[in-house]
Each structure stands twice: as C-alpha cells, then as structure tokens.
Amino acid sequence: MVPNGTRLTSSARTSTPDSYSSVLRSTGEELLLRRPDAELCIPFAAIARVHAERRDILLELTAPAGVDPTVYRVIDVSAAAAGVFADAVNAALPERTADEETVDGSTLVVIRSLVIGDEGEDEADENLVRVGLPSHGIRLMYTGCAGIAALAVVVGVLGGDWSRAIATLLLGATGVACSYFVVMLFAMMWRDWYLPRYGITVEGRQVFREDDGDTVHAFSAIDGVTRYILGHNKGKTVRIAYHPNTPAYAAVCPPTGDRVLMLVVSMVAGVIAGFMNYGTYQLVLPAFTG
C-alpha cells in the first residue's frame, strides 16, 4: 500500500494541456491531483498504470479496448521520488482478471473546481474576507488631518508667520497619517496573536478568482459558509484562524518571522510618528506663547 500522505510536488509550469503546476498525493485509496484550477480525486480502480519518466509522473487511466486512455502528467518532480512513488502506487492497484470488463477510468474521476467564479461572482464577493489595514479608524485620521489644517490657520493668524503655518500643516498631517498607520499595524498584530489562540483554526485551500486571476484561500467556518481570504503562500496549505462568533473576522496565521518583521516595522514607524508629532508641537508652541 502507498503510505497515507505520500506526495509529490511539481513547481514547473507548461502550456501543455495535460501538464500542470501540481501537487500529487496519495491517501491510500485514491490519488489527489491538485492543479491551479481544480482538484482531481482519482480512485485506484480508475488507474491502469503509473509511469515514471525521468522527472515526470504519468497517470494512465483505464480504458475499454479501442479507446485512447486519459493520461495526466505531473512534471519536474524528483527523479528518485517519482520512481518510488510509481512503484508504490502500482503495487497498491487492484488486481484485474483477463475476463473483467475494463471501465473508462475518466468517468470515475471526481473533479472539484478551485475557481471562485464557478460558484457565482456575487456570492464570492459577499464571502470575501477583507484583509490588510483595518478601515474602521480612517474617519479618525481624516478628522485629525482636518484638525491639523485648522491649527495651521490659527498658527498663521496668531503668529503672523505663514511659512510656519504651512510647515505645521505638512508635518502635522504626515504625523497624523503615520500615527494611524502605526495604530493599525498594532491592531493587525493583535488580531494575528488573538485569533490563533482564542479562535478556531482550520486549513485553507488555494483557489483562484476567475475575474482577476488573483490567488485566495478558501475556508469553511462552523456556520457552513465557505469564505475566501487573500493569501500569498501559492501552492501551499495555509492555516486560517477566525472568530467563532464572527467568521468574517479572520486572518492567515503568519510565520514567526513575519510577526517579528511586523513588530520591528511597527516600532520604527512609531518612533518616526513620535518625532513628527513632537516637531508639530514645537512649530505650534510659539504662536500661543509668543
């Protein structure tokens, strides 16, 4: 038997119809062939033979006499692994007698689409989890920038120095925007820390959006709804954590290295924002004390 979870990964891309950038995995009873647009479940009963050709794996399906068999090709794998994998699968295939009728293996293959557009564009957009910087504080940033603009006018009127007023406007507005960026970064860090610990973590499968070809990850929550979240680990399984009461509040679990990088960026941005805000204070002070 083929050990459960045995897999071959292909990273090469070609334009040949039967060649894919794929992951081929055995579950012990079937082969799972994952390509960019679909996942194919191929039962052993549908497989006639697996061939290893140097760094390629060919899955030849059964076919009645006189019918050309369907062949799936996985390219650019390890040559040693390809031979071992082919031998293991061939040894696990069911024995067939000479008088047994040969079925068309392609009719036994179950294909699951990995393209969001196939499920309906409106439904996909509705269940797309928004990622990136949270937007709920954007009004506060606009309000802060408006306050800085009003303060710059006051500095120009009271101090009679409109060059100082313009400097106050430019430096102050930049400081407010940078402060908003820092707060949102820390909010994202909190989300990435909180959800994996107190939420529900599931595996996400890579799918493609038919409208723009972007890569997203699909995950199913406890409410039975399949949602989609942007991800960058193309071809790899990701872990997605979501809030049990609000499944749309979700995040792709980042690696430790990404968390450290975000923390460093947040601290540096926080220092820069602090200097900007302090500089704005120093520009404004003479207008009220002079």
PDB file of C-alpha atoms in Angstrom:
ATOM      1  CA  MET A   1       0.000   0.000   0.000  1.00  0.00           C
ATOM      2  CA  VAL A   2       1.017   3.602  -0.516  1.00  0.00           C
ATOM      3  CA  PRO A   3       1.627   5.357   2.816  1.00  0.00           C
ATOM      4  CA  ASN A   4      -1.088   7.904   3.546  1.00  0.00           C
ATOM      5  CA  GLY A   5       0.034  11.445   2.852  1.00  0.00           C
ATOM      6  CA  THR A   6       2.752  10.447   0.377  1.00  0.00           C
ATOM      7  CA  ARG A   7       3.058  13.355  -2.028  1.00  0.00           C
ATOM      8  CA  LEU A   8       4.968  14.670  -4.989  1.00  0.00           C
ATOM      9  CA  THR A   9       5.176  18.379  -5.711  1.00  0.00           C
ATOM     10  CA  SER A  10       5.741  19.911  -9.136  1.00  0.00           C
ATOM     11  CA  SER A  11       6.693  23.562  -9.432  1.00  0.00           C
ATOM     12  CA  ALA A  12       7.147  23.831 -13.185  1.00  0.00           C
ATOM     13  CA  ARG A  13       4.550  25.376 -15.472  1.00  0.00           C
ATOM     14  CA  THR A  14       3.947  24.500 -19.110  1.00  0.00           C
ATOM     15  CA  SER A  15       1.313  25.271 -21.692  1.00  0.00           C
ATOM     16  CA  THR A  16       0.661  21.612 -22.498  1.00  0.00           C
ATOM     17  CA  PRO A  17      -2.999  20.805 -21.722  1.00  0.00           C
ATOM     18  CA  ASP A  18      -2.194  17.720 -19.662  1.00  0.00           C
ATOM     19  CA  SER A  19       0.739  19.270 -17.763  1.00  0.00           C
ATOM     20  CA  TYR A  20       0.140  21.180 -14.548  1.00  0.00           C
ATOM     21  CA  SER A  21       1.858  23.025 -11.747  1.00  0.00           C
ATOM     22  CA  SER A  22       0.601  20.368  -9.379  1.00  0.00           C
ATOM     23  CA  VAL A  23       0.696  18.543  -6.099  1.00  0.00           C
ATOM     24  CA  LEU A  24       0.142  14.787  -6.322  1.00  0.00           C
ATOM     25  CA  ARG A  25      -0.738  12.998  -3.089  1.00  0.00           C
ATOM     26  CA  SER A  26      -1.849   9.507  -2.131  1.00  0.00           C
ATOM     27  CA  THR A  27      -4.411   8.866   0.589  1.00  0.00           C
ATOM     28  CA  GLY A  28      -4.004   5.091   0.423  1.00  0.00           C
ATOM     29  CA  GLU A  29      -7.230   4.589  -1.566  1.00  0.00           C
ATOM     30  CA  GLU A  30      -7.005   7.307  -4.190  1.00  0.00           C
ATOM     31  CA  LEU A  31      -4.668   9.873  -5.676  1.00  0.00           C
ATOM     32  CA  LEU A  32      -5.338  13.564  -5.239  1.00  0.00           C
ATOM     33  CA  LEU A  33      -4.025  15.644  -8.133  1.00  0.00           C
ATOM     34  CA  ARG A  34      -4.185  19.324  -7.323  1.00  0.00           C
ATOM     35  CA  ARG A  35      -3.656  21.754 -10.175  1.00  0.00           C
ATOM     36  CA  PRO A  36      -4.255  25.522 -10.260  1.00  0.00           C
ATOM     37  CA  ASP A  37      -7.867  25.366 -11.407  1.00  0.00           C
ATOM     38  CA  ALA A  38      -9.156  22.109  -9.895  1.00  0.00           C
ATOM     39  CA  GLU A  39      -8.547  19.183  -7.577  1.00  0.00           C
ATOM     40  CA  LEU A  40      -8.945  15.688  -9.040  1.00  0.00           C
ATOM     41  CA  CYS A  41      -9.749  12.661  -6.885  1.00  0.00           C
ATOM     42  CA  ILE A  42      -8.607   9.585  -8.827  1.00  0.00           C
ATOM     43  CA  PRO A  43      -9.551   6.245  -7.221  1.00  0.00           C
ATOM     44  CA  PHE A  44      -7.133   3.365  -7.624  1.00  0.00           C
ATOM     45  CA  ALA A  45      -9.845   1.492  -9.545  1.00  0.00           C
ATOM     46  CA  ALA A  46      -9.571   4.115 -12.292  1.00  0.00           C
ATOM     47  CA  ILE A  47      -5.794   3.814 -12.664  1.00  0.00           C
ATOM     48  CA  ALA A  48      -4.307   1.383 -15.170  1.00  0.00           C
ATOM     49  CA  ARG A  49      -0.671   2.180 -14.529  1.00  0.00           C
ATOM     50  CA  VAL A  50       1.629   4.862 -13.167  1.00  0.00           C
ATOM     51  CA  HIS A  51       4.750   5.540 -15.205  1.00  0.00           C
ATOM     52  CA  ALA A  52       7.901   7.322 -14.053  1.00  0.00           C
ATOM     53  CA  GLU A  53       9.700   9.005 -16.944  1.00  0.00           C
ATOM     54  CA  ARG A  54      12.824  10.636 -15.564  1.00  0.00           C
ATOM     55  CA  ARG A  55      11.392  13.646 -13.675  1.00  0.00           C
ATOM     56  CA  ASP A  56       7.797  13.172 -14.845  1.00  0.00           C
ATOM     57  CA  ILE A  57       4.939  11.079 -13.480  1.00  0.00           C
ATOM     58  CA  LEU A  58       2.259   9.836 -15.914  1.00  0.00           C
ATOM     59  CA  LEU A  59      -1.059   8.615 -14.546  1.00  0.00           C
ATOM     60  CA  GLU A  60      -2.654   6.377 -17.175  1.00  0.00           C
ATOM     61  CA  LEU A  61      -6.332   5.664 -16.543  1.00  0.00           C
ATOM     62  CA  THR A  62      -8.165   2.517 -17.543  1.00  0.00           C
ATOM     63  CA  ALA A  63      -9.989   2.498 -20.880  1.00  0.00           C
ATOM     64  CA  PRO A  64     -12.054  -0.045 -22.866  1.00  0.00           C
ATOM     65  CA  ALA A  65     -10.472  -1.670 -25.894  1.00  0.00           C
ATOM     66  CA  GLY A  66     -10.184   0.715 -28.821  1.00  0.00           C
ATOM     67  CA  VAL A  67     -10.426   3.836 -26.668  1.00  0.00           C
ATOM     68  CA  ASP A  68      -7.415   6.047 -26.020  1.00  0.00           C
ATOM     69  CA  PRO A  69      -6.811   6.203 -22.257  1.00  0.00           C
ATOM     70  CA  THR A  70      -6.774   9.501 -20.387  1.00  0.00           C
ATOM     71  CA  VAL A  71      -3.286  10.408 -19.149  1.00  0.00           C
ATOM     72  CA  TYR A  72      -2.435  13.001 -16.508  1.00  0.00           C
ATOM     73  CA  ARG A  73       1.129  14.267 -16.313  1.00  0.00           C
ATOM     74  CA  VAL A  74       2.932  15.776 -13.341  1.00  0.00           C
ATOM     75  CA  ILE A  75       6.237  17.292 -14.387  1.00  0.00           C
ATOM     76  CA  ASP A  76       9.515  18.371 -12.832  1.00  0.00           C
ATOM     77  CA  VAL A  77       9.498  16.179  -9.718  1.00  0.00           C
ATOM     78  CA  SER A  78      12.393  14.416  -8.061  1.00  0.00           C
ATOM     79  CA  ALA A  79      13.510  11.562 -10.311  1.00  0.00           C
ATOM     80  CA  ALA A  80      14.173   9.257  -7.358  1.00  0.00           C
ATOM     81  CA  ALA A  81      10.866  10.108  -5.708  1.00  0.00           C
ATOM     82  CA  ALA A  82       8.994   9.607  -8.996  1.00  0.00           C
ATOM     83  CA  GLY A  83      10.251   6.025  -9.325  1.00  0.00           C
ATOM     84  CA  VAL A  84       9.463   5.129  -5.716  1.00  0.00           C
ATOM     85  CA  PHE A  85       6.029   6.738  -5.924  1.00  0.00           C
ATOM     86  CA  ALA A  86       5.145   4.943  -9.177  1.00  0.00           C
ATOM     87  CA  ASP A  87       6.243   1.561  -7.832  1.00  0.00           C
ATOM     88  CA  ALA A  88       4.258   2.042  -4.615  1.00  0.00           C
ATOM     89  CA  VAL A  89       1.058   3.037  -6.433  1.00  0.00           C
ATOM     90  CA  ASN A  90       1.342   0.218  -8.975  1.00  0.00           C
ATOM     91  CA  ALA A  91       1.778  -2.292  -6.154  1.00  0.00           C
ATOM     92  CA  ALA A  92      -1.382  -0.996  -4.478  1.00  0.00           C
ATOM     93  CA  LEU A  93      -3.602  -1.102  -7.578  1.00  0.00           C
ATOM     94  CA  PRO A  94      -6.387  -3.711  -7.516  1.00  0.00           C
ATOM     95  CA  GLU A  95      -5.767  -6.896  -9.469  1.00  0.00           C
ATOM     96  CA  ARG A  96      -7.768  -7.268 -12.670  1.00  0.00           C
ATOM     97  CA  THR A  97      -8.631 -10.555 -14.362  1.00  0.00           C
ATOM     98  CA  ALA A  98      -8.446 -11.054 -18.108  1.00  0.00           C
ATOM     99  CA  ASP A  99     -12.221 -11.539 -18.483  1.00  0.00           C
ATOM    100  CA  GLU A 100     -13.069  -8.494 -16.374  1.00  0.00           C
ATOM    101  CA  GLU A 101     -14.668  -5.656 -18.304  1.00  0.00           C
ATOM    102  CA  THR A 102     -12.451  -2.581 -18.355  1.00  0.00           C
ATOM    103  CA  VAL A 103     -14.248   0.632 -17.426  1.00  0.00           C
ATOM    104  CA  ASP A 104     -13.383   4.104 -18.614  1.00  0.00           C
ATOM    105  CA  GLY A 105     -11.359   5.436 -15.686  1.00  0.00           C
ATOM    106  CA  SER A 106     -12.093   9.062 -16.575  1.00  0.00           C
ATOM    107  CA  THR A 107     -15.736   8.525 -15.560  1.00  0.00           C
ATOM    108  CA  LEU A 108     -14.610   7.642 -12.027  1.00  0.00           C
ATOM    109  CA  VAL A 109     -12.559  10.793 -11.536  1.00  0.00           C
ATOM    110  CA  VAL A 110     -14.193  13.393  -9.270  1.00  0.00           C
ATOM    111  CA  ILE A 111     -13.234  16.944 -10.161  1.00  0.00           C
ATOM    112  CA  ARG A 112     -13.704  19.831  -7.737  1.00  0.00           C
ATOM    113  CA  SER A 113     -13.306  23.303  -9.200  1.00  0.00           C
ATOM    114  CA  LEU A 114     -10.934  25.700  -7.428  1.00  0.00           C
ATOM    115  CA  VAL A 115     -12.108  28.776  -9.283  1.00  0.00           C
ATOM    116  CA  ILE A 116     -14.359  31.127  -7.331  1.00  0.00           C
ATOM    117  CA  GLY A 117     -16.195  32.347 -10.414  1.00  0.00           C
ATOM    118  CA  ASP A 118     -17.713  28.887 -10.841  1.00  0.00           C
ATOM    119  CA  GLU A 119     -19.696  29.392  -7.624  1.00  0.00           C
ATOM    120  CA  GLY A 120     -21.162  32.720  -8.630  1.00  0.00           C
ATOM    121  CA  GLU A 121     -19.407  36.087  -8.615  1.00  0.00           C
ATOM    122  CA  ASP A 122     -21.881  37.786  -6.245  1.00  0.00           C
ATOM    123  CA  GLU A 123     -21.570  35.003  -3.674  1.00  0.00           C
ATOM    124  CA  ALA A 124     -17.781  35.036  -3.895  1.00  0.00           C
ATOM    125  CA  ASP A 125     -17.589  38.806  -3.363  1.00  0.00           C
ATOM    126  CA  GLU A 126     -20.008  38.601  -0.444  1.00  0.00           C
ATOM    127  CA  ASN A 127     -17.901  35.974   1.318  1.00  0.00           C
ATOM    128  CA  LEU A 128     -14.511  37.532   0.578  1.00  0.00           C
ATOM    129  CA  VAL A 129     -12.762  38.331   3.862  1.00  0.00           C
ATOM    130  CA  ARG A 130     -11.158  41.748   3.642  1.00  0.00           C
ATOM    131  CA  VAL A 131      -7.508  41.802   4.645  1.00  0.00           C
ATOM    132  CA  GLY A 132      -4.878  44.463   5.139  1.00  0.00           C
ATOM    133  CA  LEU A 133      -5.079  47.529   7.324  1.00  0.00           C
ATOM    134  CA  PRO A 134      -8.411  47.831   9.179  1.00  0.00           C
ATOM    135  CA  SER A 135     -10.512  50.705   7.846  1.00  0.00           C
ATOM    136  CA  HIS A 136     -12.663  51.477  10.892  1.00  0.00           C
ATOM    137  CA  GLY A 137     -10.244  54.237  12.060  1.00  0.00           C
ATOM    138  CA  ILE A 138      -9.954  56.062   8.735  1.00  0.00           C
ATOM    139  CA  ARG A 139     -12.518  58.681   9.809  1.00  0.00           C
ATOM    140  CA  LEU A 140     -10.449  59.475  12.880  1.00  0.00           C
ATOM    141  CA  MET A 141      -7.419  60.038  10.661  1.00  0.00           C
ATOM    142  CA  TYR A 142      -9.389  62.399   8.410  1.00  0.00           C
ATOM    143  CA  THR A 143     -10.669  64.231  11.473  1.00  0.00           C
ATOM    144  CA  GLY A 144      -7.109  64.561  12.795  1.00  0.00           C
ATOM    145  CA  CYS A 145      -5.875  65.941   9.462  1.00  0.00           C
ATOM    146  CA  ALA A 146      -8.747  68.447   9.440  1.00  0.00           C
ATOM    147  CA  GLY A 147      -7.787  69.491  12.978  1.00  0.00           C
ATOM    148  CA  ILE A 148      -4.176  69.988  11.878  1.00  0.00           C
ATOM    149  CA  ALA A 149      -5.354  72.153   8.955  1.00  0.00           C
ATOM    150  CA  ALA A 150      -7.400  74.322  11.329  1.00  0.00           C
ATOM    151  CA  LEU A 151      -4.448  74.535  13.710  1.00  0.00           C
ATOM    152  CA  ALA A 152      -2.161  75.648  10.871  1.00  0.00           C
ATOM    153  CA  VAL A 153      -4.547  78.520  10.065  1.00  0.00           C
ATOM    154  CA  VAL A 154      -4.546  79.552  13.717  1.00  0.00           C
ATOM    155  CA  VAL A 155      -0.742  79.491  13.782  1.00  0.00           C
ATOM    156  CA  GLY A 156      -0.633  81.684  10.669  1.00  0.00           C
ATOM    157  CA  VAL A 157      -3.131  84.199  12.071  1.00  0.00           C
ATOM    158  CA  LEU A 158      -1.758  84.436  15.621  1.00  0.00           C
ATOM    159  CA  GLY A 159       1.929  84.226  14.800  1.00  0.00           C
ATOM    160  CA  GLY A 160       1.852  86.089  11.506  1.00  0.00           C
ATOM    161  CA  ASP A 161       4.250  83.525  10.067  1.00  0.00           C
ATOM    162  CA  TRP A 162       2.536  81.656   7.256  1.00  0.00           C
ATOM    163  CA  SER A 163       5.658  79.680   6.388  1.00  0.00           C
ATOM    164  CA  ARG A 164       5.454  78.209   9.907  1.00  0.00           C
ATOM    165  CA  ALA A 165       1.755  77.538   9.316  1.00  0.00           C
ATOM    166  CA  ILE A 166       2.495  75.653   6.088  1.00  0.00           C
ATOM    167  CA  ALA A 167       5.217  73.620   7.843  1.00  0.00           C
ATOM    168  CA  THR A 168       2.724  72.831  10.612  1.00  0.00           C
ATOM    169  CA  LEU A 169       0.186  71.623   8.060  1.00  0.00           C
ATOM    170  CA  LEU A 170       2.641  69.398   6.176  1.00  0.00           C
ATOM    171  CA  LEU A 171       4.415  67.938   9.200  1.00  0.00           C
ATOM    172  CA  GLY A 172       1.274  67.640  11.311  1.00  0.00           C
ATOM    173  CA  ALA A 173      -0.811  65.896   8.630  1.00  0.00           C
ATOM    174  CA  THR A 174       2.045  63.481   7.911  1.00  0.00           C
ATOM    175  CA  GLY A 175       2.374  62.774  11.634  1.00  0.00           C
ATOM    176  CA  VAL A 176      -1.349  62.032  11.950  1.00  0.00           C
ATOM    177  CA  ALA A 177      -1.258  59.670   8.949  1.00  0.00           C
ATOM    178  CA  CYS A 178       1.836  57.911  10.283  1.00  0.00           C
ATOM    179  CA  SER A 179       0.205  57.576  13.724  1.00  0.00           C
ATOM    180  CA  TYR A 180      -2.859  55.996  12.116  1.00  0.00           C
ATOM    181  CA  PHE A 181      -0.608  53.568  10.231  1.00  0.00           C
ATOM    182  CA  VAL A 182       1.140  52.587  13.483  1.00  0.00           C
ATOM    183  CA  VAL A 183      -2.135  52.039  15.345  1.00  0.00           C
ATOM    184  CA  MET A 184      -3.496  49.873  12.531  1.00  0.00           C
ATOM    185  CA  LEU A 185      -0.288  47.823  12.408  1.00  0.00           C
ATOM    186  CA  PHE A 186      -0.605  47.098  16.115  1.00  0.00           C
ATOM    187  CA  ALA A 187      -4.276  46.213  15.559  1.00  0.00           C
ATOM    188  CA  MET A 188      -3.219  43.680  12.905  1.00  0.00           C
ATOM    189  CA  MET A 189      -0.569  42.271  15.247  1.00  0.00           C
ATOM    190  CA  TRP A 190      -3.208  41.891  17.955  1.00  0.00           C
ATOM    191  CA  ARG A 191      -5.519  40.107  15.529  1.00  0.00           C
ATOM    192  CA  ASP A 192      -2.736  37.755  14.384  1.00  0.00           C
ATOM    193  CA  TRP A 193      -1.944  36.966  18.041  1.00  0.00           C
ATOM    194  CA  TYR A 194      -5.508  36.727  19.330  1.00  0.00           C
ATOM    195  CA  LEU A 195      -7.270  34.649  16.661  1.00  0.00           C
ATOM    196  CA  PRO A 196      -4.906  31.614  16.618  1.00  0.00           C
ATOM    197  CA  ARG A 197      -5.151  31.410  20.437  1.00  0.00           C
ATOM    198  CA  TYR A 198      -8.816  32.080  21.091  1.00  0.00           C
ATOM    199  CA  GLY A 199     -10.464  31.491  17.707  1.00  0.00           C
ATOM    200  CA  ILE A 200     -10.917  28.440  15.509  1.00  0.00           C
ATOM    201  CA  THR A 201      -8.051  27.399  13.244  1.00  0.00           C
ATOM    202  CA  VAL A 202      -8.694  25.493  10.011  1.00  0.00           C
ATOM    203  CA  GLU A 203      -6.769  24.686   6.849  1.00  0.00           C
ATOM    204  CA  GLY A 204      -7.323  26.838   3.798  1.00  0.00           C
ATOM    205  CA  ARG A 205      -7.141  25.543   0.253  1.00  0.00           C
ATOM    206  CA  GLN A 206      -5.829  27.641  -2.588  1.00  0.00           C
ATOM    207  CA  VAL A 207      -8.367  28.794  -5.163  1.00  0.00           C
ATOM    208  CA  PHE A 208      -8.313  31.322  -7.977  1.00  0.00           C
ATOM    209  CA  ARG A 209     -10.637  34.223  -8.700  1.00  0.00           C
ATOM    210  CA  GLU A 210     -11.927  33.953 -12.234  1.00  0.00           C
ATOM    211  CA  ASP A 211     -12.434  37.707 -12.665  1.00  0.00           C
ATOM    212  CA  ASP A 212      -8.896  38.902 -11.907  1.00  0.00           C
ATOM    213  CA  GLY A 213      -6.846  35.698 -11.577  1.00  0.00           C
ATOM    214  CA  ASP A 214      -5.776  36.594  -8.026  1.00  0.00           C
ATOM    215  CA  THR A 215      -4.910  33.871  -5.534  1.00  0.00           C
ATOM    216  CA  VAL A 216      -7.127  33.449  -2.489  1.00  0.00           C
ATOM    217  CA  HIS A 217      -7.632  30.729   0.113  1.00  0.00           C
ATOM    218  CA  ALA A 218     -10.991  29.140   0.818  1.00  0.00           C
ATOM    219  CA  PHE A 219     -12.020  28.006   4.287  1.00  0.00           C
ATOM    220  CA  SER A 220     -15.245  26.656   5.757  1.00  0.00           C
ATOM    221  CA  ALA A 221     -16.465  28.048   9.078  1.00  0.00           C
ATOM    222  CA  ILE A 222     -18.760  26.460  11.649  1.00  0.00           C
ATOM    223  CA  ASP A 223     -21.753  28.248  10.111  1.00  0.00           C
ATOM    224  CA  GLY A 224     -21.300  26.147   6.958  1.00  0.00           C
ATOM    225  CA  VAL A 225     -20.363  29.112   4.751  1.00  0.00           C
ATOM    226  CA  THR A 226     -17.250  28.939   2.569  1.00  0.00           C
ATOM    227  CA  ARG A 227     -15.292  32.167   2.749  1.00  0.00           C
ATOM    228  CA  TYR A 228     -12.231  33.421   0.914  1.00  0.00           C
ATOM    229  CA  ILE A 229      -9.224  35.323   2.176  1.00  0.00           C
ATOM    230  CA  LEU A 230      -6.242  36.702   0.310  1.00  0.00           C
ATOM    231  CA  GLY A 231      -3.038  34.710   0.744  1.00  0.00           C
ATOM    232  CA  HIS A 232       0.469  34.646  -0.659  1.00  0.00           C
ATOM    233  CA  ASN A 233       1.615  31.058   0.004  1.00  0.00           C
ATOM    234  CA  LYS A 234       0.857  29.894  -3.519  1.00  0.00           C
ATOM    235  CA  GLY A 235       0.678  26.150  -3.860  1.00  0.00           C
ATOM    236  CA  LYS A 236       0.931  25.569  -0.108  1.00  0.00           C
ATOM    237  CA  THR A 237      -1.649  24.811   2.543  1.00  0.00           C
ATOM    238  CA  VAL A 238      -2.151  27.683   4.979  1.00  0.00           C
ATOM    239  CA  ARG A 239      -3.662  27.875   8.441  1.00  0.00           C
ATOM    240  CA  ILE A 240      -6.550  30.297   8.836  1.00  0.00           C
ATOM    241  CA  ALA A 241      -7.890  31.419  12.210  1.00  0.00           C
ATOM    242  CA  TYR A 242     -11.318  33.030  12.602  1.00  0.00           C
ATOM    243  CA  HIS A 243     -13.517  34.254  15.430  1.00  0.00           C
ATOM    244  CA  PRO A 244     -16.184  31.652  16.300  1.00  0.00           C
ATOM    245  CA  ASN A 245     -18.944  34.279  16.577  1.00  0.00           C
ATOM    246  CA  THR A 246     -17.798  36.375  13.598  1.00  0.00           C
ATOM    247  CA  PRO A 247     -16.231  34.102  10.949  1.00  0.00           C
ATOM    248  CA  ALA A 248     -15.624  37.090   8.661  1.00  0.00           C
ATOM    249  CA  TYR A 249     -13.088  38.272  11.255  1.00  0.00           C
ATOM    250  CA  ALA A 250     -10.276  36.020  10.084  1.00  0.00           C
ATOM    251  CA  ALA A 251      -6.580  36.037   9.324  1.00  0.00           C
ATOM    252  CA  VAL A 252      -3.987  33.804   7.702  1.00  0.00           C
ATOM    253  CA  CYS A 253      -1.707  32.613  10.505  1.00  0.00           C
ATOM    254  CA  PRO A 254       1.646  34.247   9.734  1.00  0.00           C
ATOM    255  CA  PRO A 255       5.005  32.573  10.307  1.00  0.00           C
ATOM    256  CA  THR A 256       7.066  33.715  13.291  1.00  0.00           C
ATOM    257  CA  GLY A 257       9.469  35.578  11.012  1.00  0.00           C
ATOM    258  CA  ASP A 258       6.651  37.713   9.597  1.00  0.00           C
ATOM    259  CA  ARG A 259       5.447  38.588  13.104  1.00  0.00           C
ATOM    260  CA  VAL A 260       8.910  39.710  14.142  1.00  0.00           C
ATOM    261  CA  LEU A 261       9.259  41.804  10.983  1.00  0.00           C
ATOM    262  CA  MET A 262       5.878  43.464  11.559  1.00  0.00           C
ATOM    263  CA  LEU A 263       6.835  44.230  15.166  1.00  0.00           C
ATOM    264  CA  VAL A 264      10.097  45.862  14.059  1.00  0.00           C
ATOM    265  CA  VAL A 265       8.320  47.900  11.353  1.00  0.00           C
ATOM    266  CA  SER A 266       5.654  48.993  13.860  1.00  0.00           C
ATOM    267  CA  MET A 267       8.241  50.136  16.392  1.00  0.00           C
ATOM    268  CA  VAL A 268      10.267  52.061  13.799  1.00  0.00           C
ATOM    269  CA  ALA A 269       7.110  53.692  12.408  1.00  0.00           C
ATOM    270  CA  GLY A 270       6.036  54.546  15.962  1.00  0.00           C
ATOM    271  CA  VAL A 271       9.332  56.335  16.630  1.00  0.00           C
ATOM    272  CA  ILE A 272       9.046  58.275  13.359  1.00  0.00           C
ATOM    273  CA  ALA A 273       5.447  59.260  14.157  1.00  0.00           C
ATOM    274  CA  GLY A 274       6.531  60.392  17.624  1.00  0.00           C
ATOM    275  CA  PHE A 275       9.234  62.689  16.197  1.00  0.00           C
ATOM    276  CA  MET A 276       6.777  64.138  13.673  1.00  0.00           C
ATOM    277  CA  ASN A 277       4.161  64.858  16.305  1.00  0.00           C
ATOM    278  CA  TYR A 278       6.774  66.395  18.606  1.00  0.00           C
ATOM    279  CA  GLY A 279       8.042  68.567  15.732  1.00  0.00           C
ATOM    280  CA  THR A 280       4.492  69.745  15.077  1.00  0.00           C
ATOM    281  CA  TYR A 281       4.148  70.669  18.743  1.00  0.00           C
ATOM    282  CA  GLN A 282       7.340  72.738  18.588  1.00  0.00           C
ATOM    283  CA  LEU A 283       6.094  74.561  15.467  1.00  0.00           C
ATOM    284  CA  VAL A 284       2.766  75.432  17.067  1.00  0.00           C
ATOM    285  CA  LEU A 285       4.023  76.450  20.523  1.00  0.00           C
ATOM    286  CA  PRO A 286       5.478  79.919  19.649  1.00  0.00           C
ATOM    287  CA  ALA A 287       2.154  81.073  18.208  1.00  0.00           C
ATOM    288  CA  PHE A 288       0.486  80.609  21.614  1.00  0.00           C
ATOM    289  CA  THR A 289       3.370  81.679  23.875  1.00  0.00           C
ATOM    290  CA  GLY A 290       4.960  84.496  21.899  1.00  0.00           C
TER     291      GLY A 290
END
